[in-house]
PDB file of C-alpha atoms in Angstrom:
ATOM      1  CA  MET M   1      -0.047  -0.028   0.508  1.00 90.00           C
ATOM      2  CA  ILE M   2       1.130   3.302  -0.712  1.00 94.00           C
ATOM      3  CA  LEU M   3      -1.368   5.477   0.652  1.00 95.00           C
ATOM      4  CA  GLU M   4      -4.316   5.150   2.816  1.00 96.00           C
ATOM      5  CA  THR M   5      -7.230   7.318   2.808  1.00 97.00           C
ATOM      6  CA  GLU M   6     -11.159   7.030   4.447  1.00 97.00           C
ATOM      7  CA  ARG M   7     -12.309   4.902   1.970  1.00 98.00           C
ATOM      8  CA  LEU M   8      -9.784   4.204  -0.339  1.00 98.00           C
ATOM      9  CA  TYR M   9      -6.017   2.602  -0.458  1.00 97.00           C
ATOM     10  CA  LEU M  10      -3.625   2.795  -3.122  1.00 98.00           C
ATOM     11  CA  ARG M  11      -1.487   0.141  -4.061  1.00 98.00           C
ATOM     12  CA  GLU M  12       0.381  -0.035  -7.071  1.00 98.00           C
ATOM     13  CA  MET M  13      -0.886  -1.771 -10.397  1.00 98.00           C
ATOM     14  CA  LYS M  14       0.249  -5.487 -10.962  1.00 97.00           C
ATOM     15  CA  GLN M  15      -0.854  -8.110 -13.927  1.00 98.00           C
ATOM     16  CA  THR M  16      -3.960  -9.336 -12.243  1.00 97.00           C
ATOM     17  CA  ASP M  17      -5.329  -5.618 -12.317  1.00 98.00           C
ATOM     18  CA  PHE M  18      -5.505  -5.945 -16.000  1.00 98.00           C
ATOM     19  CA  PRO M  19      -9.031  -7.431 -16.127  1.00 97.00           C
ATOM     20  CA  PHE M  20     -10.355  -3.752 -13.632  1.00 96.00           C
ATOM     21  CA  LEU M  21      -8.343  -1.312 -15.376  1.00 97.00           C
ATOM     22  CA  CYS M  22     -10.499  -2.362 -18.766  1.00 97.00           C
ATOM     23  CA  LYS M  23     -13.588  -2.490 -17.091  1.00 96.00           C
ATOM     24  CA  ILE M  24     -12.502   1.702 -16.811  1.00 97.00           C
ATOM     25  CA  LEU M  25     -10.345   2.042 -20.146  1.00 97.00           C
ATOM     26  CA  GLN M  26     -12.452   0.138 -22.549  1.00 97.00           C
ATOM     27  CA  ASP M  27     -15.585   1.723 -21.576  1.00 95.00           C
ATOM     28  CA  ASP M  28     -16.217   4.416 -24.369  1.00 92.00           C
ATOM     29  CA  ASP M  29     -17.959   7.170 -21.709  1.00 91.00           C
ATOM     30  CA  THR M  30     -14.798   6.726 -19.216  1.00 92.00           C
ATOM     31  CA  MET M  31     -12.177   7.769 -21.840  1.00 92.00           C
ATOM     32  CA  TYR M  32     -14.541  10.370 -23.674  1.00 86.00           C
ATOM     33  CA  ALA M  33     -11.278  12.810 -23.450  1.00 86.00           C
ATOM     34  CA  TYR M  34      -9.520  10.368 -25.005  1.00 87.00           C
ATOM     35  CA  GLU M  35     -11.155  10.186 -27.880  1.00 85.00           C
ATOM     36  CA  GLY M  36     -12.397   6.074 -26.734  1.00 90.00           C
ATOM     37  CA  ALA M  37     -12.255   2.854 -25.379  1.00 95.00           C
ATOM     38  CA  PHE M  38      -8.875   1.433 -25.655  1.00 96.00           C
ATOM     39  CA  SER M  39      -8.131  -1.729 -27.079  1.00 96.00           C
ATOM     40  CA  SER M  40      -6.751  -4.439 -24.988  1.00 98.00           C
ATOM     41  CA  HIS M  41      -3.574  -3.968 -27.079  1.00 97.00           C
ATOM     42  CA  GLU M  42      -3.736   0.144 -25.201  1.00 96.00           C
ATOM     43  CA  VAL M  43      -4.648  -1.478 -22.005  1.00 98.00           C
ATOM     44  CA  GLN M  44      -2.721  -3.652 -21.776  1.00 98.00           C
ATOM     45  CA  GLU M  45       0.482  -0.735 -22.799  1.00 97.00           C
ATOM     46  CA  TRP M  46      -0.899   1.098 -20.391  1.00 97.00           C
ATOM     47  CA  LEU M  47      -0.180  -1.429 -17.822  1.00 98.00           C
ATOM     48  CA  ASP M  48       3.271  -1.574 -18.566  1.00 98.00           C
ATOM     49  CA  ARG M  49       3.982   2.116 -18.312  1.00 97.00           C
ATOM     50  CA  GLN M  50       2.949   2.307 -14.938  1.00 97.00           C
ATOM     51  CA  ILE M  51       5.231  -1.098 -13.985  1.00 97.00           C
ATOM     52  CA  SER M  52       7.819   0.751 -15.758  1.00 97.00           C
ATOM     53  CA  ARG M  53       6.785   4.747 -14.010  1.00 97.00           C
ATOM     54  CA  TYR M  54       7.604   2.555 -11.267  1.00 98.00           C
ATOM     55  CA  GLN M  55      10.618   0.831 -11.433  1.00 97.00           C
ATOM     56  CA  LYS M  56      12.052   4.115 -12.992  1.00 97.00           C
ATOM     57  CA  TRP M  57      10.062   6.883 -10.492  1.00 96.00           C
ATOM     58  CA  GLY M  58       9.556   5.361  -7.636  1.00 96.00           C
ATOM     59  CA  PHE M  59       5.715   6.364  -8.734  1.00 97.00           C
ATOM     60  CA  GLY M  60       2.775   6.281 -11.366  1.00 97.00           C
ATOM     61  CA  LEU M  61      -0.458   6.073 -11.522  1.00 98.00           C
ATOM     62  CA  TRP M  62      -2.098   3.472  -8.493  1.00 98.00           C
ATOM     63  CA  ALA M  63      -4.466   1.072  -8.424  1.00 98.00           C
ATOM     64  CA  ALA M  64      -7.447   2.619  -6.157  1.00 98.00           C
ATOM     65  CA  VAL M  65      -8.602   0.055  -4.271  1.00 98.00           C
ATOM     66  CA  LEU M  66     -11.975   0.373  -2.365  1.00 98.00           C
ATOM     67  CA  LYS M  67     -11.495  -0.827   1.172  1.00 97.00           C
ATOM     68  CA  GLU M  68     -15.054  -1.662   2.119  1.00 96.00           C
ATOM     69  CA  THR M  69     -15.146  -4.478  -1.010  1.00 97.00           C
ATOM     70  CA  ASP M  70     -10.902  -5.286  -1.662  1.00 97.00           C
ATOM     71  CA  GLU M  71     -12.396  -4.689  -5.471  1.00 96.00           C
ATOM     72  CA  MET M  72      -9.898  -1.445  -7.767  1.00 98.00           C
ATOM     73  CA  ILE M  73     -12.684   0.816  -8.610  1.00 98.00           C
ATOM     74  CA  GLY M  74     -10.149   3.684  -9.992  1.00 98.00           C
ATOM     75  CA  GLN M  75      -6.721   4.813 -10.695  1.00 98.00           C
ATOM     76  CA  CYS M  76      -5.067   7.391  -9.636  1.00 98.00           C
ATOM     77  CA  GLY M  77      -0.962   8.974  -9.031  1.00 98.00           C
ATOM     78  CA  LEU M  78       1.643  11.036  -9.766  1.00 98.00           C
ATOM     79  CA  THR M  79       3.723  10.590 -12.981  1.00 98.00           C
ATOM     80  CA  MET M  80       5.826  13.185 -14.870  1.00 97.00           C
ATOM     81  CA  GLN M  81       4.105  14.477 -17.950  1.00 96.00           C
ATOM     82  CA  PRO M  82       5.735  16.730 -21.234  1.00 94.00           C
ATOM     83  CA  TRP M  83       4.042  20.127 -20.857  1.00 95.00           C
ATOM     84  CA  LYS M  84       5.791  22.546 -23.821  1.00 93.00           C
ATOM     85  CA  GLU M  85       9.462  22.654 -23.822  1.00 92.00           C
ATOM     86  CA  THR M  86       9.892  19.925 -20.169  1.00 95.00           C
ATOM     87  CA  GLU M  87       8.399  17.635 -17.990  1.00 96.00           C
ATOM     88  CA  VAL M  88       5.667  18.569 -14.645  1.00 98.00           C
ATOM     89  CA  LEU M  89       4.691  16.359 -12.042  1.00 98.00           C
ATOM     90  CA  GLU M  90       1.322  15.385 -12.251  1.00 98.00           C
ATOM     91  CA  ILE M  91      -1.727  13.923 -10.324  1.00 98.00           C
ATOM     92  CA  GLY M  92      -4.190  11.690 -12.455  1.00 97.00           C
ATOM     93  CA  TYR M  93      -7.274  10.259 -11.937  1.00 98.00           C
ATOM     94  CA  LEU M  94      -9.335   7.598 -13.248  1.00 97.00           C
ATOM     95  CA  PHE M  95     -12.521   5.930 -11.648  1.00 97.00           C
ATOM     96  CA  ASN M  96     -15.117   3.317 -13.746  1.00 96.00           C
ATOM     97  CA  ARG M  97     -17.956   4.566 -14.451  1.00 94.00           C
ATOM     98  CA  ALA M  98     -20.170   2.656 -11.546  1.00 95.00           C
ATOM     99  CA  TYR M  99     -18.671   4.727  -9.132  1.00 97.00           C
ATOM    100  CA  TRP M 100     -18.371   8.229 -10.656  1.00 95.00           C
ATOM    101  CA  HIS M 101     -19.802  10.852  -8.112  1.00 95.00           C
ATOM    102  CA  ARG M 102     -19.078   9.734  -5.102  1.00 97.00           C
ATOM    103  CA  GLY M 103     -15.705  11.579  -3.778  1.00 97.00           C
ATOM    104  CA  TYR M 104     -13.451   8.622  -4.611  1.00 98.00           C
ATOM    105  CA  ALA M 105     -11.237  11.010  -7.157  1.00 98.00           C
ATOM    106  CA  ILE M 106     -10.986  13.957  -5.068  1.00 98.00           C
ATOM    107  CA  GLU M 107     -10.121  11.823  -1.969  1.00 98.00           C
ATOM    108  CA  ALA M 108      -7.851   9.946  -3.630  1.00 98.00           C
ATOM    109  CA  ALA M 109      -5.909  13.253  -5.630  1.00 98.00           C
ATOM    110  CA  GLU M 110      -5.770  15.180  -2.500  1.00 97.00           C
ATOM    111  CA  ALA M 111      -3.955  12.175  -1.151  1.00 98.00           C
ATOM    112  CA  CYS M 112      -1.439  12.299  -4.465  1.00 98.00           C
ATOM    113  CA  LYS M 113      -1.442  15.962  -3.771  1.00 98.00           C
ATOM    114  CA  GLN M 114      -0.305  15.475   0.085  1.00 96.00           C
ATOM    115  CA  TYR M 115       2.023  12.639  -0.814  1.00 97.00           C
ATOM    116  CA  ALA M 116       4.106  15.035  -4.046  1.00 97.00           C
ATOM    117  CA  PHE M 117       4.626  17.872  -1.058  1.00 97.00           C
ATOM    118  CA  GLU M 118       5.240  15.598   2.394  1.00 96.00           C
ATOM    119  CA  ILE M 119       7.402  12.541   0.472  1.00 96.00           C
ATOM    120  CA  LEU M 120       8.283  14.040  -3.004  1.00 97.00           C
ATOM    121  CA  LYS M 121       9.021  17.969  -1.829  1.00 97.00           C
ATOM    122  CA  ALA M 122       7.713  18.795  -4.628  1.00 97.00           C
ATOM    123  CA  ASP M 123       7.299  22.590  -5.519  1.00 97.00           C
ATOM    124  CA  GLU M 124       4.299  22.209  -7.183  1.00 97.00           C
ATOM    125  CA  VAL M 125       1.627  19.959  -8.171  1.00 98.00           C
ATOM    126  CA  CYS M 126      -0.440  20.009 -11.624  1.00 98.00           C
ATOM    127  CA  SER M 127      -3.011  18.106 -13.281  1.00 98.00           C
ATOM    128  CA  ILE M 128      -3.741  18.237 -16.673  1.00 97.00           C
ATOM    129  CA  ILE M 129      -7.042  18.433 -18.275  1.00 97.00           C
ATOM    130  CA  ARG M 130      -8.567  18.053 -21.885  1.00 94.00           C
ATOM    131  CA  ASP M 131     -10.531  21.216 -21.872  1.00 94.00           C
ATOM    132  CA  THR M 132     -14.003  19.171 -22.163  1.00 93.00           C
ATOM    133  CA  ASN M 133     -13.389  17.001 -19.389  1.00 94.00           C
ATOM    134  CA  ARG M 134     -15.948  19.055 -17.063  1.00 94.00           C
ATOM    135  CA  ALA M 135     -15.323  16.022 -14.038  1.00 94.00           C
ATOM    136  CA  SER M 136     -12.011  16.222 -14.119  1.00 96.00           C
ATOM    137  CA  GLN M 137     -11.637  20.456 -14.252  1.00 97.00           C
ATOM    138  CA  ASN M 138     -13.887  20.457 -10.779  1.00 97.00           C
ATOM    139  CA  VAL M 139     -11.982  17.517  -8.633  1.00 97.00           C
ATOM    140  CA  ALA M 140      -8.617  20.334  -9.609  1.00 97.00           C
ATOM    141  CA  VAL M 141      -9.961  22.835  -8.870  1.00 97.00           C
ATOM    142  CA  ARG M 142     -12.070  20.965  -5.506  1.00 97.00           C
ATOM    143  CA  ASN M 143      -7.783  20.241  -4.935  1.00 97.00           C
ATOM    144  CA  GLY M 144      -6.985  23.532  -4.788  1.00 97.00           C
ATOM    145  CA  MET M 145      -5.646  24.245  -8.046  1.00 97.00           C
ATOM    146  CA  THR M 146      -5.728  26.437 -10.841  1.00 97.00           C
ATOM    147  CA  VAL M 147      -5.201  26.706 -14.539  1.00 97.00           C
ATOM    148  CA  ALA M 148      -1.624  28.311 -15.217  1.00 96.00           C
ATOM    149  CA  ASP M 149      -0.847  27.658 -18.747  1.00 96.00           C
ATOM    150  CA  THR M 150      -2.834  25.546 -22.281  1.00 96.00           C
ATOM    151  CA  TRP M 151      -1.206  23.750 -24.609  1.00 94.00           C
ATOM    152  CA  ILE M 152      -2.438  21.520 -27.973  1.00 93.00           C
ATOM    153  CA  LYS M 153      -1.947  18.264 -27.623  1.00 86.00           C
ATOM    154  CA  HIS M 154      -2.309  15.582 -30.627  1.00 85.00           C
ATOM    155  CA  TYR M 155      -3.548  13.112 -29.439  1.00 83.00           C
ATOM    156  CA  ARG M 156      -5.475   9.951 -32.338  1.00 80.00           C
ATOM    157  CA  GLY M 157      -4.611  12.274 -34.803  1.00 83.00           C
ATOM    158  CA  ILE M 158      -7.148  14.464 -33.487  1.00 86.00           C
ATOM    159  CA  ASP M 159      -5.546  18.774 -31.640  1.00 91.00           C
ATOM    160  CA  MET M 160      -6.450  18.696 -28.355  1.00 91.00           C
ATOM    161  CA  PRO M 161      -6.882  21.233 -26.044  1.00 94.00           C
ATOM    162  CA  HIS M 162      -5.271  20.760 -22.210  1.00 96.00           C
ATOM    163  CA  ASP M 163      -5.338  23.332 -19.317  1.00 97.00           C
ATOM    164  CA  ARG M 164      -2.613  22.652 -16.936  1.00 98.00           C
ATOM    165  CA  TYR M 165      -4.168  23.334 -13.439  1.00 98.00           C
ATOM    166  CA  VAL M 166      -1.734  23.879 -11.236  1.00 98.00           C
ATOM    167  CA  ILE M 167      -0.889  23.690  -7.649  1.00 97.00           C
ATOM    168  CA  LEU M 168       2.255  24.828  -5.178  1.00 96.00           C
ATOM    169  CA  GLN M 169       3.459  23.949  -2.324  1.00 93.00           C
ATOM    170  CA  SER M 170       2.962  26.540  -1.190  1.00 90.00           C
ATOM    171  CA  GLN M 171      -1.131  26.710  -1.366  1.00 82.00           C
ATOM    172  CA  GLY M 172      -1.477  23.849  -0.453  1.00 60.00           C
ATOM    173  CA  GLU M 173      -2.021  23.776   3.140  1.00 53.00           C
ATOM    174  CA  VAL M 174      -0.644  20.144   3.772  1.00 46.00           C
ATOM    175  CA  SER M 175      -1.328  18.507   6.813  1.00 45.00           C
ATOM    176  CA  PRO M 176       1.612  15.549   7.542  1.00 42.00           C
ATOM    177  CA  LEU M 177       0.674  12.907   6.599  1.00 41.00           C
ATOM    178  CA  PRO M 178      -0.634   9.863   9.720  1.00 40.00           C
ATOM    179  CA  LEU M 179       2.107   7.361  10.332  1.00 35.00           C
ATOM    180  CA  GLY M 180       1.463   4.029   8.488  1.00 38.00           C
ATOM    181  CA  SER M 181      -0.322   5.879   5.345  1.00 40.00           C
ATOM    182  CA  HIS M 182       2.787   5.795   3.170  1.00 39.00           C
ATOM    183  CA  SER M 183       5.145   3.351   1.464  1.00 36.00           C
ATOM    184  CA  THR M 184       8.465   3.682   3.482  1.00 28.00           C
ATOM    185  CA  LYS M 185      10.075   3.051   0.021  1.00 30.00           C
ATOM    186  CA  PHE M 186      10.561   6.929  -0.010  1.00 28.00           C
TER     187      PHE M 186
END
C-alpha cells in the first residue's frame, strides 16, 4: 500500500489488475476525453507504462481500491508528463464510471497532492486536463488548483486543447501524512 484515505487505499498496479483496468479504459463514456475506449493492446501498454514508472520514478498511477470490498475501482497517482518543453509532476485520476459522483476522485487526488508535497518534496504539482473534461476540471479546482496555462496536445490524430491546473506547495496547506499512511520505500 502506498497511501490510505478514509475509503480507499492506493497501491501499485500489477498484471492481475488487467481485467479491472479494462472496465475503465475500455468504456467509451469513461474514455471520452481520450476520444474513445482503448483496445486490449492499449490497456496492456497503459499497465506496462505504469509498472515501468514505478521502477523508474518510484511512483505512477496507482490502483485505487475500495477498502469495503477490496475491489479496484479506479486509478490515481503521480506521473511525470511532458508539457511544452519540460516535464511536470502530474496528479492523474480515472475511475470506473459505476463509481463516479461519490467523491472518490477528489479523495484520492488530495492524498496524492499531499504525497507529492510531503514525501516527494515537490514545489508544485499539476493536473493536465482536456478542455472538454468538466468533471476532472472540477476535481482539480476542489484540490486547490487553478489554471496556469494551455497547450494543444496531438493525440489519435486530433488537436486537443489541455489546461494545466497547478498548485504550489506554499499554497497547499498540507498537513503531515499520518504515520503508516505512506510506503516506507520513499
